[in-house]
PDB file of C-alpha atoms in Angstrom:
ATOM      1  CA  UNK A   1     168.551 -61.419  62.113  1.00 39.00           C
ATOM      2  CA  UNK A   2     165.762 -60.544  64.253  1.00 36.00           C
ATOM      3  CA  UNK A   3     162.641 -62.733  63.541  1.00 37.00           C
ATOM      4  CA  UNK A   4     159.183 -60.902  63.403  1.00 41.00           C
ATOM      5  CA  UNK A   5     156.930 -61.506  66.458  1.00 41.00           C
ATOM      6  CA  UNK A   6     154.087 -63.635  65.538  1.00 38.00           C
ATOM      7  CA  UNK A   7     150.929 -63.400  67.553  1.00 40.00           C
ATOM      8  CA  UNK A   8     149.174 -66.863  68.509  1.00 43.00           C
ATOM      9  CA  UNK A   9     146.317 -67.686  66.382  1.00 41.00           C
ATOM     10  CA  UNK A  10     143.895 -67.677  69.305  1.00 43.00           C
ATOM     11  CA  UNK A  11     144.883 -64.185  70.052  1.00 44.00           C
ATOM     12  CA  UNK A  12     144.512 -63.002  66.794  1.00 43.00           C
ATOM     13  CA  UNK A  13     140.944 -64.570  66.414  1.00 43.00           C
ATOM     14  CA  UNK A  14     139.973 -62.682  70.087  1.00 46.00           C
ATOM     15  CA  UNK A  15     141.323 -59.698  68.614  1.00 42.00           C
ATOM     16  CA  UNK A  16     139.706 -59.621  65.492  1.00 44.00           C
ATOM     17  CA  UNK A  17     136.461 -60.508  67.140  1.00 48.00           C
ATOM     18  CA  UNK A  18     136.620 -57.736  69.323  1.00 48.00           C
ATOM     19  CA  UNK A  19     137.722 -55.189  66.344  1.00 43.00           C
ATOM     20  CA  UNK A  20     134.326 -56.302  64.336  1.00 45.00           C
ATOM     21  CA  UNK A  21     132.281 -55.686  67.416  1.00 50.00           C
ATOM     22  CA  UNK A  22     133.577 -52.105  68.216  1.00 44.00           C
ATOM     23  CA  UNK A  23     132.961 -51.233  64.166  1.00 46.00           C
ATOM     24  CA  UNK A  24     129.478 -52.770  64.361  1.00 49.00           C
ATOM     25  CA  UNK A  25     128.540 -50.337  67.098  1.00 50.00           C
ATOM     26  CA  UNK A  26     128.366 -47.526  64.286  1.00 51.00           C
ATOM     27  CA  UNK A  27     129.821 -44.395  63.847  1.00 52.00           C
ATOM     28  CA  UNK A  28     128.238 -42.319  66.917  1.00 52.00           C
ATOM     29  CA  UNK A  29     130.043 -44.563  69.593  1.00 55.00           C
ATOM     30  CA  UNK A  30     132.567 -42.687  72.095  1.00 60.00           C
ATOM     31  CA  UNK A  31     136.099 -43.651  70.700  1.00 63.00           C
ATOM     32  CA  UNK A  32     135.313 -44.178  67.228  1.00 69.00           C
ATOM     33  CA  UNK A  33     138.103 -44.106  64.415  1.00 73.00           C
ATOM     34  CA  UNK A  34     138.471 -40.852  62.530  1.00 74.00           C
ATOM     35  CA  UNK A  35     140.322 -40.168  59.188  1.00 76.00           C
ATOM     36  CA  UNK A  36     143.458 -38.056  59.571  1.00 74.00           C
ATOM     37  CA  UNK A  37     142.929 -36.832  56.062  1.00 77.00           C
ATOM     38  CA  UNK A  38     144.832 -37.538  52.883  1.00 79.00           C
ATOM     39  CA  UNK A  39     148.150 -38.749  53.002  1.00 80.00           C
ATOM     40  CA  UNK A  40     150.732 -36.245  51.332  1.00 81.00           C
ATOM     41  CA  UNK A  41     151.661 -37.087  48.028  1.00 82.00           C
ATOM     42  CA  UNK A  42     155.479 -38.059  47.605  1.00 85.00           C
ATOM     43  CA  UNK A  43     157.354 -35.215  45.700  1.00 88.00           C
ATOM     44  CA  UNK A  44     160.181 -36.419  43.424  1.00 90.00           C
ATOM     45  CA  UNK A  45     163.790 -34.817  43.869  1.00 90.00           C
ATOM     46  CA  UNK A  46     164.577 -32.052  41.800  1.00 92.00           C
ATOM     47  CA  UNK A  47     167.858 -31.676  40.578  1.00 92.00           C
ATOM     48  CA  UNK A  48     169.404 -28.419  40.467  1.00 95.00           C
ATOM     49  CA  UNK A  49     172.168 -27.097  38.155  1.00 94.00           C
ATOM     50  CA  UNK A  50     172.129 -30.295  36.169  1.00 91.00           C
ATOM     51  CA  UNK A  51     174.434 -29.017  33.530  1.00 94.00           C
ATOM     52  CA  UNK A  52     177.352 -28.481  36.612  1.00 94.00           C
ATOM     53  CA  UNK A  53     180.443 -30.552  36.263  1.00 93.00           C
ATOM     54  CA  UNK A  54     180.463 -32.776  39.124  1.00 91.00           C
ATOM     55  CA  UNK A  55     183.484 -32.373  41.219  1.00 89.00           C
ATOM     56  CA  UNK A  56     186.237 -35.300  40.830  1.00 88.00           C
ATOM     57  CA  UNK A  57     188.369 -34.678  44.118  1.00 84.00           C
ATOM     58  CA  UNK A  58     187.661 -33.595  47.303  1.00 79.00           C
ATOM     59  CA  UNK A  59     189.085 -29.912  48.065  1.00 77.00           C
ATOM     60  CA  UNK A  60     190.372 -30.700  51.243  1.00 72.00           C
ATOM     61  CA  UNK A  61     191.726 -33.786  53.139  1.00 69.00           C
ATOM     62  CA  UNK A  62     190.146 -34.417  56.580  1.00 69.00           C
ATOM     63  CA  UNK A  63     192.338 -37.118  57.104  1.00 70.00           C
ATOM     64  CA  UNK A  64     189.281 -39.707  57.148  1.00 79.00           C
ATOM     65  CA  UNK A  65     190.063 -43.094  56.244  1.00 86.00           C
ATOM     66  CA  UNK A  66     193.688 -42.877  56.989  1.00 90.00           C
ATOM     67  CA  UNK A  67     195.566 -45.858  58.381  1.00 94.00           C
ATOM     68  CA  UNK A  68     198.914 -46.524  60.085  1.00 94.00           C
ATOM     69  CA  UNK A  69     200.802 -49.901  61.359  1.00 96.00           C
ATOM     70  CA  UNK A  70     202.328 -48.930  65.036  1.00 97.00           C
ATOM     71  CA  UNK A  71     206.064 -49.518  64.735  1.00 96.00           C
ATOM     72  CA  UNK A  72     207.611 -52.088  67.332  1.00 96.00           C
ATOM     73  CA  UNK A  73     204.233 -52.827  69.120  1.00 97.00           C
ATOM     74  CA  UNK A  74     203.188 -56.604  69.128  1.00 96.00           C
ATOM     75  CA  UNK A  75     199.953 -58.047  69.969  1.00 97.00           C
ATOM     76  CA  UNK A  76     200.341 -61.192  71.615  1.00 95.00           C
ATOM     77  CA  UNK A  77     197.419 -63.597  70.799  1.00 94.00           C
ATOM     78  CA  UNK A  78     195.656 -60.684  68.875  1.00 94.00           C
ATOM     79  CA  UNK A  79     194.705 -59.317  72.414  1.00 97.00           C
ATOM     80  CA  UNK A  80     194.953 -55.684  72.778  1.00 98.00           C
ATOM     81  CA  UNK A  81     194.037 -55.885  76.489  1.00 97.00           C
ATOM     82  CA  UNK A  82     197.614 -56.773  76.908  1.00 97.00           C
ATOM     83  CA  UNK A  83     199.130 -54.113  75.480  1.00 98.00           C
ATOM     84  CA  UNK A  84     200.433 -50.880  77.584  1.00 97.00           C
ATOM     85  CA  UNK A  85     198.214 -47.605  76.782  1.00 97.00           C
ATOM     86  CA  UNK A  86     201.318 -45.263  76.948  1.00 97.00           C
ATOM     87  CA  UNK A  87     203.440 -47.587  75.313  1.00 97.00           C
ATOM     88  CA  UNK A  88     200.939 -47.564  72.254  1.00 98.00           C
ATOM     89  CA  UNK A  89     200.690 -43.736  72.233  1.00 97.00           C
ATOM     90  CA  UNK A  90     204.319 -43.052  72.442  1.00 96.00           C
ATOM     91  CA  UNK A  91     204.892 -45.828  69.312  1.00 96.00           C
ATOM     92  CA  UNK A  92     202.272 -44.075  67.507  1.00 95.00           C
ATOM     93  CA  UNK A  93     204.331 -41.102  67.564  1.00 94.00           C
ATOM     94  CA  UNK A  94     206.569 -42.841  65.024  1.00 92.00           C
ATOM     95  CA  UNK A  95     204.013 -44.255  62.890  1.00 92.00           C
ATOM     96  CA  UNK A  96     203.533 -43.350  59.445  1.00 88.00           C
ATOM     97  CA  UNK A  97     200.093 -42.969  57.620  1.00 86.00           C
ATOM     98  CA  UNK A  98     199.153 -44.633  54.420  1.00 76.00           C
ATOM     99  CA  UNK A  99     198.103 -41.092  53.322  1.00 70.00           C
ATOM    100  CA  UNK A 100     199.659 -38.070  54.640  1.00 69.00           C
ATOM    101  CA  UNK A 101     197.004 -35.554  55.761  1.00 59.00           C
ATOM    102  CA  UNK A 102     198.862 -34.358  58.799  1.00 61.00           C
ATOM    103  CA  UNK A 103     196.061 -34.389  60.877  1.00 61.00           C
ATOM    104  CA  UNK A 104     197.234 -37.402  62.932  1.00 67.00           C
ATOM    105  CA  UNK A 105     200.082 -35.270  64.400  1.00 84.00           C
ATOM    106  CA  UNK A 106     199.927 -34.190  68.255  1.00 92.00           C
ATOM    107  CA  UNK A 107     201.130 -30.874  69.391  1.00 93.00           C
ATOM    108  CA  UNK A 108     204.440 -30.443  70.300  1.00 95.00           C
ATOM    109  CA  UNK A 109     203.758 -29.906  74.175  1.00 96.00           C
ATOM    110  CA  UNK A 110     201.158 -33.239  74.084  1.00 96.00           C
ATOM    111  CA  UNK A 111     203.998 -35.060  72.322  1.00 96.00           C
ATOM    112  CA  UNK A 112     206.596 -34.159  75.092  1.00 96.00           C
ATOM    113  CA  UNK A 113     203.996 -34.843  77.660  1.00 97.00           C
ATOM    114  CA  UNK A 114     203.432 -38.591  76.147  1.00 97.00           C
ATOM    115  CA  UNK A 115     207.269 -39.127  75.930  1.00 96.00           C
ATOM    116  CA  UNK A 116     207.075 -38.162  79.973  1.00 97.00           C
ATOM    117  CA  UNK A 117     204.342 -40.293  81.220  1.00 97.00           C
ATOM    118  CA  UNK A 118     207.117 -42.874  83.089  1.00 94.00           C
ATOM    119  CA  UNK A 119     208.647 -39.745  85.013  1.00 95.00           C
ATOM    120  CA  UNK A 120     205.438 -37.513  85.282  1.00 95.00           C
ATOM    121  CA  UNK A 121     202.367 -39.953  85.443  1.00 94.00           C
ATOM    122  CA  UNK A 122     200.439 -36.981  87.006  1.00 95.00           C
ATOM    123  CA  UNK A 123     200.892 -35.083  83.694  1.00 96.00           C
ATOM    124  CA  UNK A 124     200.065 -37.812  81.363  1.00 98.00           C
ATOM    125  CA  UNK A 125     197.663 -36.903  78.674  1.00 98.00           C
ATOM    126  CA  UNK A 126     196.716 -40.684  77.696  1.00 98.00           C
ATOM    127  CA  UNK A 127     193.299 -41.484  79.234  1.00 98.00           C
ATOM    128  CA  UNK A 128     192.345 -44.969  80.763  1.00 97.00           C
ATOM    129  CA  UNK A 129     191.567 -47.302  77.577  1.00 98.00           C
ATOM    130  CA  UNK A 130     188.445 -48.742  76.622  1.00 98.00           C
ATOM    131  CA  UNK A 131     188.249 -51.889  74.578  1.00 98.00           C
ATOM    132  CA  UNK A 132     185.016 -52.877  72.013  1.00 98.00           C
ATOM    133  CA  UNK A 133     184.803 -55.338  68.944  1.00 98.00           C
ATOM    134  CA  UNK A 134     184.134 -52.281  66.412  1.00 98.00           C
ATOM    135  CA  UNK A 135     184.854 -54.185  63.258  1.00 97.00           C
ATOM    136  CA  UNK A 136     182.445 -57.071  64.170  1.00 96.00           C
ATOM    137  CA  UNK A 137     185.333 -59.719  63.830  1.00 95.00           C
ATOM    138  CA  UNK A 138     185.107 -60.861  67.431  1.00 95.00           C
ATOM    139  CA  UNK A 139     188.025 -59.141  68.743  1.00 96.00           C
ATOM    140  CA  UNK A 140     188.156 -56.225  70.966  1.00 98.00           C
ATOM    141  CA  UNK A 141     189.676 -52.975  69.488  1.00 98.00           C
ATOM    142  CA  UNK A 142     191.742 -50.532  71.847  1.00 98.00           C
ATOM    143  CA  UNK A 143     190.382 -46.835  71.994  1.00 98.00           C
ATOM    144  CA  UNK A 144     192.828 -44.107  73.466  1.00 98.00           C
ATOM    145  CA  UNK A 145     191.798 -40.647  74.327  1.00 98.00           C
ATOM    146  CA  UNK A 146     194.975 -38.318  74.394  1.00 98.00           C
ATOM    147  CA  UNK A 147     194.367 -34.780  75.967  1.00 97.00           C
ATOM    148  CA  UNK A 148     195.192 -32.055  74.132  1.00 96.00           C
ATOM    149  CA  UNK A 149     195.758 -28.018  74.938  1.00 95.00           C
ATOM    150  CA  UNK A 150     192.534 -26.043  74.953  1.00 93.00           C
ATOM    151  CA  UNK A 151     190.656 -29.111  76.127  1.00 91.00           C
ATOM    152  CA  UNK A 152     190.696 -30.818  73.149  1.00 96.00           C
ATOM    153  CA  UNK A 153     190.504 -34.419  72.946  1.00 97.00           C
ATOM    154  CA  UNK A 154     192.279 -36.863  70.479  1.00 96.00           C
ATOM    155  CA  UNK A 155     190.514 -40.393  69.844  1.00 96.00           C
ATOM    156  CA  UNK A 156     192.286 -42.937  68.436  1.00 96.00           C
ATOM    157  CA  UNK A 157     191.285 -46.728  67.683  1.00 98.00           C
ATOM    158  CA  UNK A 158     193.614 -49.465  67.100  1.00 98.00           C
ATOM    159  CA  UNK A 159     192.728 -52.985  65.640  1.00 98.00           C
ATOM    160  CA  UNK A 160     194.628 -55.862  65.975  1.00 97.00           C
ATOM    161  CA  UNK A 161     196.089 -57.608  62.596  1.00 96.00           C
ATOM    162  CA  UNK A 162     197.653 -60.908  63.410  1.00 94.00           C
ATOM    163  CA  UNK A 163     200.465 -59.687  65.964  1.00 95.00           C
ATOM    164  CA  UNK A 164     200.429 -56.218  64.145  1.00 97.00           C
ATOM    165  CA  UNK A 165     198.762 -52.932  65.652  1.00 98.00           C
ATOM    166  CA  UNK A 166     196.796 -51.033  63.194  1.00 97.00           C
ATOM    167  CA  UNK A 167     195.432 -47.417  63.774  1.00 97.00           C
ATOM    168  CA  UNK A 168     192.433 -47.372  62.239  1.00 97.00           C
ATOM    169  CA  UNK A 169     190.709 -44.245  63.543  1.00 95.00           C
ATOM    170  CA  UNK A 170     192.332 -40.776  64.539  1.00 94.00           C
ATOM    171  CA  UNK A 171     190.703 -37.466  65.028  1.00 93.00           C
ATOM    172  CA  UNK A 172     190.242 -34.789  67.450  1.00 93.00           C
ATOM    173  CA  UNK A 173     188.131 -32.344  68.612  1.00 94.00           C
ATOM    174  CA  UNK A 174     186.680 -30.102  71.620  1.00 95.00           C
ATOM    175  CA  UNK A 175     184.094 -32.704  72.899  1.00 95.00           C
ATOM    176  CA  UNK A 176     181.083 -32.892  74.988  1.00 95.00           C
ATOM    177  CA  UNK A 177     181.456 -36.503  75.215  1.00 96.00           C
ATOM    178  CA  UNK A 178     182.714 -39.775  73.434  1.00 97.00           C
ATOM    179  CA  UNK A 179     180.964 -42.637  73.399  1.00 97.00           C
ATOM    180  CA  UNK A 180     180.584 -46.310  72.256  1.00 97.00           C
ATOM    181  CA  UNK A 181     177.336 -47.752  70.976  1.00 97.00           C
ATOM    182  CA  UNK A 182     177.331 -50.904  69.162  1.00 95.00           C
ATOM    183  CA  UNK A 183     180.115 -50.948  66.792  1.00 96.00           C
ATOM    184  CA  UNK A 184     180.289 -46.856  66.661  1.00 97.00           C
ATOM    185  CA  UNK A 185     181.997 -44.407  68.192  1.00 98.00           C
ATOM    186  CA  UNK A 186     180.379 -41.484  68.534  1.00 97.00           C
ATOM    187  CA  UNK A 187     181.672 -37.673  69.354  1.00 97.00           C
ATOM    188  CA  UNK A 188     179.279 -34.938  70.633  1.00 97.00           C
ATOM    189  CA  UNK A 189     181.052 -31.470  70.097  1.00 96.00           C
ATOM    190  CA  UNK A 190     179.773 -28.086  71.238  1.00 95.00           C
ATOM    191  CA  UNK A 191     178.292 -25.667  68.252  1.00 95.00           C
ATOM    192  CA  UNK A 192     178.798 -22.049  67.938  1.00 94.00           C
ATOM    193  CA  UNK A 193     174.916 -21.978  67.663  1.00 95.00           C
ATOM    194  CA  UNK A 194     173.421 -21.660  71.306  1.00 94.00           C
ATOM    195  CA  UNK A 195     171.164 -24.852  71.927  1.00 94.00           C
ATOM    196  CA  UNK A 196     172.963 -26.906  69.348  1.00 96.00           C
ATOM    197  CA  UNK A 197     175.382 -29.595  69.094  1.00 97.00           C
ATOM    198  CA  UNK A 198     177.495 -31.777  66.779  1.00 97.00           C
ATOM    199  CA  UNK A 199     177.225 -35.347  66.833  1.00 97.00           C
ATOM    200  CA  UNK A 200     179.550 -37.454  64.370  1.00 96.00           C
ATOM    201  CA  UNK A 201     179.427 -41.411  64.461  1.00 97.00           C
ATOM    202  CA  UNK A 202     182.702 -43.351  63.291  1.00 97.00           C
ATOM    203  CA  UNK A 203     181.882 -46.622  61.786  1.00 97.00           C
ATOM    204  CA  UNK A 204     183.976 -49.496  60.396  1.00 97.00           C
ATOM    205  CA  UNK A 205     184.252 -49.748  56.724  1.00 96.00           C
ATOM    206  CA  UNK A 206     185.491 -53.065  55.635  1.00 95.00           C
ATOM    207  CA  UNK A 207     186.420 -51.828  52.253  1.00 95.00           C
ATOM    208  CA  UNK A 208     188.359 -49.095  53.466  1.00 94.00           C
ATOM    209  CA  UNK A 209     189.475 -51.072  56.302  1.00 95.00           C
ATOM    210  CA  UNK A 210     189.247 -47.910  58.641  1.00 96.00           C
ATOM    211  CA  UNK A 211     186.740 -46.410  60.902  1.00 96.00           C
ATOM    212  CA  UNK A 212     184.638 -43.572  58.768  1.00 95.00           C
ATOM    213  CA  UNK A 213     182.617 -40.632  59.809  1.00 95.00           C
ATOM    214  CA  UNK A 214     179.607 -42.185  58.489  1.00 95.00           C
ATOM    215  CA  UNK A 215     176.870 -39.828  60.124  1.00 95.00           C
ATOM    216  CA  UNK A 216     177.758 -36.137  60.844  1.00 94.00           C
ATOM    217  CA  UNK A 217     175.089 -33.903  61.788  1.00 96.00           C
ATOM    218  CA  UNK A 218     173.984 -30.864  64.098  1.00 96.00           C
ATOM    219  CA  UNK A 219     171.190 -31.429  66.673  1.00 96.00           C
ATOM    220  CA  UNK A 220     169.123 -29.608  68.774  1.00 95.00           C
ATOM    221  CA  UNK A 221     170.302 -30.140  72.393  1.00 90.00           C
ATOM    222  CA  UNK A 222     167.506 -31.549  74.722  1.00 80.00           C
ATOM    223  CA  UNK A 223     166.985 -29.008  77.730  1.00 71.00           C
ATOM    224  CA  UNK A 224     168.410 -30.991  80.289  1.00 54.00           C
ATOM    225  CA  UNK A 225     171.505 -31.724  78.585  1.00 60.00           C
ATOM    226  CA  UNK A 226     172.544 -28.433  77.415  1.00 56.00           C
ATOM    227  CA  UNK A 227     176.178 -28.021  75.555  1.00 51.00           C
ATOM    228  CA  UNK A 228     178.348 -25.956  77.878  1.00 57.00           C
ATOM    229  CA  UNK A 229     179.687 -23.028  76.564  1.00 57.00           C
ATOM    230  CA  UNK A 230     183.404 -22.915  75.107  1.00 52.00           C
ATOM    231  CA  UNK A 231     185.886 -22.427  77.973  1.00 50.00           C
ATOM    232  CA  UNK A 232     189.750 -22.041  77.940  1.00 46.00           C
ATOM    233  CA  UNK A 233     191.980 -24.270  80.151  1.00 42.00           C
ATOM    234  CA  UNK A 234     193.168 -27.784  80.503  1.00 37.00           C
ATOM    235  CA  UNK A 235     191.037 -30.460  81.868  1.00 38.00           C
ATOM    236  CA  UNK A 236     191.954 -32.590  85.154  1.00 37.00           C
ATOM    237  CA  UNK A 237     195.167 -35.168  84.935  1.00 39.00           C
ATOM    238  CA  UNK A 238     194.564 -38.167  83.912  1.00 41.00           C
ATOM    239  CA  UNK A 239     194.670 -41.421  85.711  1.00 43.00           C
ATOM    240  CA  UNK A 240     198.393 -43.308  85.362  1.00 40.00           C
ATOM    241  CA  UNK A 241     198.403 -45.552  82.410  1.00 42.00           C
ATOM    242  CA  UNK A 242     197.978 -49.098  82.522  1.00 40.00           C
ATOM    243  CA  UNK A 243     194.460 -49.364  84.124  1.00 39.00           C
ATOM    244  CA  UNK A 244     191.751 -50.716  82.201  1.00 37.00           C
ATOM    245  CA  UNK A 245     188.354 -49.969  82.129  1.00 37.00           C
ATOM    246  CA  UNK A 246     184.980 -51.189  80.795  1.00 38.00           C
ATOM    247  CA  UNK A 247     183.324 -50.323  77.264  1.00 37.00           C
ATOM    248  CA  UNK A 248     180.877 -47.604  78.592  1.00 39.00           C
ATOM    249  CA  UNK A 249     181.548 -44.108  77.143  1.00 41.00           C
ATOM    250  CA  UNK A 250     183.955 -41.477  78.326  1.00 43.00           C
ATOM    251  CA  UNK A 251     183.626 -37.764  78.888  1.00 41.00           C
ATOM    252  CA  UNK A 252     185.947 -34.804  78.413  1.00 40.00           C
ATOM    253  CA  UNK A 253     185.744 -31.067  78.523  1.00 38.00           C
ATOM    254  CA  UNK A 254     184.635 -29.012  75.541  1.00 36.00           C
ATOM    255  CA  UNK A 255     186.300 -25.956  74.054  1.00 36.00           C
ATOM    256  CA  UNK A 256     186.654 -24.414  70.519  1.00 35.00           C
ATOM    257  CA  UNK A 257     188.180 -26.779  68.062  1.00 38.00           C
ATOM    258  CA  UNK A 258     189.029 -27.942  64.775  1.00 39.00           C
ATOM    259  CA  UNK A 259     186.631 -30.393  62.583  1.00 45.00           C
TER     260      UNK A 259
END
């Protein structure tokens, strides 16, 4: 917890004296303090349609909160940096989620490309891994990106659980960029509205024991960082698997995608 900054007593006395001297100069002094007017009154929220029965179940399953144990992968010493990213991606194809939304499944063409990473590394869709402690337990998680058709990107996060590996996040979108900020995974995606973009922050939820989209918003895009227009085609081939990378953000192409 950050401690409050305390000003030394001598400095506080000097500042107080200077302020009193300024006030003593009267209202006609240059740079005088002026009132900004009355503060607006707080308005109590108004509940609309209070007799409407509240919904008790979500109409759609977007796959948030889904987790899966990755079969056949052993995390020696709880260190995910020792894992082969391609082996993790391949083993994840056989993983069974705790809730079947179907949103963790990859297109057939992407599955074939993952299975052929050893023989055709130039076409391997598994991007270089990133590592960051996203759960706050002092151990790094593994963050993988998998290129998909139409320049979409699947983003998956894996957590060590003893010697087991648990997938705690699985989503995909046509992204402008993916960033790691503190304990969050932040995904930026283009909007159909010119000059705007979506920004979704995924954060660890200890109760659900999964990464959840805790903030999902649409924002104005700064002029110096205009969201690219949706295009078709595939992005450049990924580097051969097994390479490690730091904990900075990764960037991918953009296109139309699922949300």
